[in-house]
Amino acid sequence: MTTQNSILSLPNELIAEITVASQNGDDEKTKSELILSSICRRFRDAVISAPELWTKVEMEATSERSVNLSQLYLERSAAREVWITLRAFGVGDVRKTSGLLQLTPHLTRISRLTVASDYFLDLEGILDIFSNVAVPSLRHFEVVKEGPGFPDSSYRIPEDLFSVGAPRLSSLSLSYCSTGAPGQWMNSITHIDLKNAASLTNGCREIFTDITSQLPLLTDLNLDMSRFETMEGTGISSRCLTHIRLDHCGDDTRALLDILSCFDTPALSDLTLYECHGDQISVLFNSDSTQFKSSFSALASLSCVQKEPEPETTQCKDNEDVYPHYQTIASPPIHLFPRLSSWSLINQCFTARMLTETLGRNSRPWPLLQTVTVWPLGPDIDAVYDILREVVQWKRESQEAVPKLRLSQSLFLREYWVENGVDVELVEAFT
């Protein structure tokens, strides 16, 4: 094979690497396919003849330069499915940007569509071309309004969006906007992410009811709880939901209990709670059937996460004067989560106490628990390490199974684990 032919025939592995490198670029100056196509004629011919490299189209809708570059990508991607990102930021009238019309012949091959704009810019100018059309290849749709937003002023997506059909659409992500009236294109949604005051048809207060009635096939739900003042009289009932992530679970000690009591999701296997607190976990774990009426009989994984704790949060530790509502956990919450096999505590206050009370010498066995993930707050590392050692020793003395430990680096590097043959795994990041 000649040098020219070897260049012109790019291997699939190289195409994949170039594509990943390009996706990490911020603009056309750092996109690998553009850089390679400008090196020499042979590289240019080889890169242009690989349509896989041109399937990620990013257009700033108010920039003629960006519009022209997008047209180049659309041409070179040939008949491949494409990812389209449309942005409208700063000044400019989107309606006067004729470049958007160039997307019309390619609507049938869009597999992923992201639309983003300043909060104060109108999105209709971008979304007009998706009204009264069919998008048969579309799988993921995302709308992001950036900037300050309020629930009563969130943007409403046009009711005739994708009205001719979006049969393969399964994933929807919204920020500071709602879908207005329900559309047929929502019937096939299995994954939904609602954040920053996003909602479906009737605003935040009716979001639970809307999810139940409008998304019959939903399996994965990411929901921002920060706009919910009360959940009284609301609830989500679903026999399909298997994965739920709730963000901003409130500050009241009963907030977590009240939120989870709204869910009737017997198939749920994975639950992640972001921005919850140790005292809320203790209230939840101590609740009985009169307080906690939801069904989580299939739940296998529970993660309790503080993403970026405030400095004062790291000082609470066991100070009952500051946090007087922590309740000693009487026993593992087997009655709430009978099939739980994985439990994660990330940046949680009271981690040492919770581990002692659920896994320690005086606790009841947690029969199905196989994996415990622990990422303690800085001031608590030594206390958590001591408790985990005690748990391992006690389990072995009692001839009980020692759960696998997934640990932050500060805990993982302790020599005790290697010396005593403990099954440990390093957790390098938790997002």
PDB file of C-alpha atoms in Angstrom, residues 9-148:
ATOM      1  CA  SER A   9      -7.783   5.095   4.105  1.00  0.00           C
ATOM      2  CA  LEU A  10      -8.155   6.184   7.695  1.00  0.00           C
ATOM      3  CA  PRO A  11      -8.641   3.265  10.133  1.00  0.00           C
ATOM      4  CA  ASN A  12     -11.769   3.288  12.302  1.00  0.00           C
ATOM      5  CA  GLU A  13      -9.660   3.622  15.470  1.00  0.00           C
ATOM      6  CA  LEU A  14      -8.049   6.809  14.191  1.00  0.00           C
ATOM      7  CA  ILE A  15     -11.402   8.228  13.106  1.00  0.00           C
ATOM      8  CA  ALA A  16     -12.744   7.601  16.609  1.00  0.00           C
ATOM      9  CA  GLU A  17      -9.749   9.314  18.230  1.00  0.00           C
ATOM     10  CA  ILE A  18     -10.036  12.346  15.943  1.00  0.00           C
ATOM     11  CA  THR A  19     -13.758  12.580  16.676  1.00  0.00           C
ATOM     12  CA  VAL A  20     -13.213  12.554  20.442  1.00  0.00           C
ATOM     13  CA  ALA A  21     -10.452  15.147  20.182  1.00  0.00           C
ATOM     14  CA  SER A  22     -12.700  17.353  18.077  1.00  0.00           C
ATOM     15  CA  GLN A  23     -15.570  17.149  20.557  1.00  0.00           C
ATOM     16  CA  ASN A  24     -13.260  18.475  23.258  1.00  0.00           C
ATOM     17  CA  GLY A  25     -12.406  21.554  21.193  1.00  0.00           C
ATOM     18  CA  ASP A  26     -13.999  24.896  22.034  1.00  0.00           C
ATOM     19  CA  ASP A  27     -14.088  26.363  18.518  1.00  0.00           C
ATOM     20  CA  GLU A  28     -12.992  25.759  14.945  1.00  0.00           C
ATOM     21  CA  LYS A  29      -9.370  26.558  15.856  1.00  0.00           C
ATOM     22  CA  THR A  30      -9.141  23.438  18.013  1.00  0.00           C
ATOM     23  CA  LYS A  31     -11.234  20.969  16.033  1.00  0.00           C
ATOM     24  CA  SER A  32      -9.075  18.144  14.786  1.00  0.00           C
ATOM     25  CA  GLU A  33     -10.828  17.611  11.468  1.00  0.00           C
ATOM     26  CA  LEU A  34     -10.322  21.264  10.500  1.00  0.00           C
ATOM     27  CA  ILE A  35      -6.692  21.249  11.588  1.00  0.00           C
ATOM     28  CA  LEU A  36      -5.886  18.038   9.702  1.00  0.00           C
ATOM     29  CA  SER A  37      -7.662  19.174   6.557  1.00  0.00           C
ATOM     30  CA  SER A  38      -5.407  22.232   6.392  1.00  0.00           C
ATOM     31  CA  ILE A  39      -2.047  20.423   6.699  1.00  0.00           C
ATOM     32  CA  CYS A  40      -1.676  19.297   3.088  1.00  0.00           C
ATOM     33  CA  ARG A  41      -3.667  18.047   0.112  1.00  0.00           C
ATOM     34  CA  ARG A  42      -3.324  14.367   1.059  1.00  0.00           C
ATOM     35  CA  PHE A  43      -4.541  14.936   4.605  1.00  0.00           C
ATOM     36  CA  ARG A  44      -7.316  17.138   3.291  1.00  0.00           C
ATOM     37  CA  ASP A  45      -8.508  14.449   0.867  1.00  0.00           C
ATOM     38  CA  ALA A  46      -8.365  11.771   3.559  1.00  0.00           C
ATOM     39  CA  VAL A  47     -10.257  13.779   6.186  1.00  0.00           C
ATOM     40  CA  ILE A  48     -12.897  15.043   3.779  1.00  0.00           C
ATOM     41  CA  SER A  49     -13.528  11.486   2.586  1.00  0.00           C
ATOM     42  CA  ALA A  50     -14.352  10.391   6.173  1.00  0.00           C
ATOM     43  CA  PRO A  51     -17.920  11.687   6.753  1.00  0.00           C
ATOM     44  CA  GLU A  52     -17.873  10.348  10.341  1.00  0.00           C
ATOM     45  CA  LEU A  53     -15.607  13.273  11.252  1.00  0.00           C
ATOM     46  CA  TRP A  54     -18.173  15.887  10.210  1.00  0.00           C
ATOM     47  CA  THR A  55     -21.295  14.730  12.008  1.00  0.00           C
ATOM     48  CA  LYS A  56     -21.133  17.114  14.968  1.00  0.00           C
ATOM     49  CA  VAL A  57     -22.541  20.426  13.705  1.00  0.00           C
ATOM     50  CA  GLU A  58     -22.394  23.487  15.971  1.00  0.00           C
ATOM     51  CA  MET A  59     -24.017  26.695  14.770  1.00  0.00           C
ATOM     52  CA  GLU A  60     -24.103  30.130  16.384  1.00  0.00           C
ATOM     53  CA  ALA A  61     -27.342  31.252  14.783  1.00  0.00           C
ATOM     54  CA  THR A  62     -26.499  34.975  14.818  1.00  0.00           C
ATOM     55  CA  SER A  63     -23.051  34.528  13.235  1.00  0.00           C
ATOM     56  CA  GLU A  64     -22.705  34.266   9.459  1.00  0.00           C
ATOM     57  CA  ARG A  65     -19.236  32.751   9.841  1.00  0.00           C
ATOM     58  CA  SER A  66     -20.605  29.996  12.058  1.00  0.00           C
ATOM     59  CA  VAL A  67     -23.532  29.425   9.692  1.00  0.00           C
ATOM     60  CA  ASN A  68     -21.176  28.980   6.749  1.00  0.00           C
ATOM     61  CA  LEU A  69     -18.996  26.542   8.685  1.00  0.00           C
ATOM     62  CA  SER A  70     -22.094  24.546   9.649  1.00  0.00           C
ATOM     63  CA  GLN A  71     -23.031  24.269   5.987  1.00  0.00           C
ATOM     64  CA  LEU A  72     -19.583  22.791   5.330  1.00  0.00           C
ATOM     65  CA  TYR A  73     -20.125  20.164   8.026  1.00  0.00           C
ATOM     66  CA  LEU A  74     -23.568  19.282   6.694  1.00  0.00           C
ATOM     67  CA  GLU A  75     -22.163  18.734   3.214  1.00  0.00           C
ATOM     68  CA  ARG A  76     -19.166  16.665   4.337  1.00  0.00           C
ATOM     69  CA  SER A  77     -21.175  14.468   6.705  1.00  0.00           C
ATOM     70  CA  ALA A  78     -22.928  13.076   3.608  1.00  0.00           C
ATOM     71  CA  ALA A  79     -25.851  10.844   4.600  1.00  0.00           C
ATOM     72  CA  ARG A  80     -24.661  10.159   8.167  1.00  0.00           C
ATOM     73  CA  GLU A  81     -26.820  10.939  11.181  1.00  0.00           C
ATOM     74  CA  VAL A  82     -25.777  14.264  12.718  1.00  0.00           C
ATOM     75  CA  TRP A  83     -25.658  15.962  16.104  1.00  0.00           C
ATOM     76  CA  ILE A  84     -26.891  19.547  15.840  1.00  0.00           C
ATOM     77  CA  THR A  85     -26.196  22.278  18.405  1.00  0.00           C
ATOM     78  CA  LEU A  86     -27.860  25.644  17.752  1.00  0.00           C
ATOM     79  CA  ARG A  87     -26.904  28.623  19.894  1.00  0.00           C
ATOM     80  CA  ALA A  88     -28.157  32.217  20.041  1.00  0.00           C
ATOM     81  CA  PHE A  89     -26.191  34.462  22.370  1.00  0.00           C
ATOM     82  CA  GLY A  90     -25.489  38.161  22.493  1.00  0.00           C
ATOM     83  CA  VAL A  91     -27.006  40.483  19.911  1.00  0.00           C
ATOM     84  CA  GLY A  92     -28.598  39.522  16.649  1.00  0.00           C
ATOM     85  CA  ASP A  93     -31.969  38.696  15.160  1.00  0.00           C
ATOM     86  CA  VAL A  94     -32.281  34.951  14.725  1.00  0.00           C
ATOM     87  CA  ARG A  95     -35.264  35.331  12.399  1.00  0.00           C
ATOM     88  CA  LYS A  96     -33.097  37.167   9.879  1.00  0.00           C
ATOM     89  CA  THR A  97     -30.438  34.462   9.835  1.00  0.00           C
ATOM     90  CA  SER A  98     -31.198  32.643   6.619  1.00  0.00           C
ATOM     91  CA  GLY A  99     -28.572  30.039   7.472  1.00  0.00           C
ATOM     92  CA  LEU A 100     -31.045  28.199   9.700  1.00  0.00           C
ATOM     93  CA  LEU A 101     -33.002  27.246   6.603  1.00  0.00           C
ATOM     94  CA  GLN A 102     -30.061  25.171   5.396  1.00  0.00           C
ATOM     95  CA  LEU A 103     -30.992  22.620   8.066  1.00  0.00           C
ATOM     96  CA  THR A 104     -34.348  21.891   6.436  1.00  0.00           C
ATOM     97  CA  PRO A 105     -33.072  19.250   3.954  1.00  0.00           C
ATOM     98  CA  HIS A 106     -31.262  17.482   6.802  1.00  0.00           C
ATOM     99  CA  LEU A 107     -34.055  17.203   9.397  1.00  0.00           C
ATOM    100  CA  THR A 108     -34.527  13.496   8.738  1.00  0.00           C
ATOM    101  CA  ARG A 109     -30.960  12.636   9.784  1.00  0.00           C
ATOM    102  CA  ILE A 110     -30.706  14.656  13.020  1.00  0.00           C
ATOM    103  CA  SER A 111     -30.200  12.177  15.889  1.00  0.00           C
ATOM    104  CA  ARG A 112     -29.352  14.681  18.630  1.00  0.00           C
ATOM    105  CA  LEU A 113     -30.563  18.294  18.846  1.00  0.00           C
ATOM    106  CA  THR A 114     -29.486  20.903  21.400  1.00  0.00           C
ATOM    107  CA  VAL A 115     -30.905  24.436  21.367  1.00  0.00           C
ATOM    108  CA  ALA A 116     -29.393  27.047  23.691  1.00  0.00           C
ATOM    109  CA  SER A 117     -29.829  30.781  24.083  1.00  0.00           C
ATOM    110  CA  ASP A 118     -29.477  33.729  26.439  1.00  0.00           C
ATOM    111  CA  TYR A 119     -32.388  33.982  28.812  1.00  0.00           C
ATOM    112  CA  PHE A 120     -33.481  37.240  27.208  1.00  0.00           C
ATOM    113  CA  LEU A 121     -33.339  36.026  23.592  1.00  0.00           C
ATOM    114  CA  ASP A 122     -36.347  34.537  21.885  1.00  0.00           C
ATOM    115  CA  LEU A 123     -36.097  30.871  20.936  1.00  0.00           C
ATOM    116  CA  GLU A 124     -38.949  30.859  18.423  1.00  0.00           C
ATOM    117  CA  GLY A 125     -36.617  31.991  15.661  1.00  0.00           C
ATOM    118  CA  ILE A 126     -34.608  28.789  16.061  1.00  0.00           C
ATOM    119  CA  LEU A 127     -37.432  26.367  16.775  1.00  0.00           C
ATOM    120  CA  ASP A 128     -39.654  27.578  13.923  1.00  0.00           C
ATOM    121  CA  ILE A 129     -37.962  25.219  11.474  1.00  0.00           C
ATOM    122  CA  PHE A 130     -38.891  22.240  13.702  1.00  0.00           C
ATOM    123  CA  SER A 131     -42.619  23.035  13.722  1.00  0.00           C
ATOM    124  CA  ASN A 132     -44.968  20.840  11.697  1.00  0.00           C
ATOM    125  CA  VAL A 133     -42.148  18.525  10.609  1.00  0.00           C
ATOM    126  CA  ALA A 134     -41.062  14.949  11.158  1.00  0.00           C
ATOM    127  CA  VAL A 135     -37.704  14.076  12.722  1.00  0.00           C
ATOM    128  CA  PRO A 136     -37.580  10.283  12.328  1.00  0.00           C
ATOM    129  CA  SER A 137     -33.969   9.847  13.538  1.00  0.00           C
ATOM    130  CA  LEU A 138     -34.094  12.175  16.563  1.00  0.00           C
ATOM    131  CA  ARG A 139     -33.243  10.403  19.829  1.00  0.00           C
ATOM    132  CA  HIS A 140     -32.213  13.233  22.182  1.00  0.00           C
ATOM    133  CA  PHE A 141     -33.652  16.761  22.419  1.00  0.00           C
ATOM    134  CA  GLU A 142     -32.342  19.454  24.762  1.00  0.00           C
ATOM    135  CA  VAL A 143     -33.388  23.070  25.337  1.00  0.00           C
ATOM    136  CA  VAL A 144     -31.311  25.358  27.549  1.00  0.00           C
ATOM    137  CA  LYS A 145     -32.191  28.909  28.474  1.00  0.00           C
ATOM    138  CA  GLU A 146     -29.139  30.346  30.227  1.00  0.00           C
ATOM    139  CA  GLY A 147     -29.101  33.214  32.688  1.00  0.00           C
ATOM    140  CA  PRO A 148     -31.461  34.329  35.510  1.00  0.00           C
TER     141      PRO A 148
END
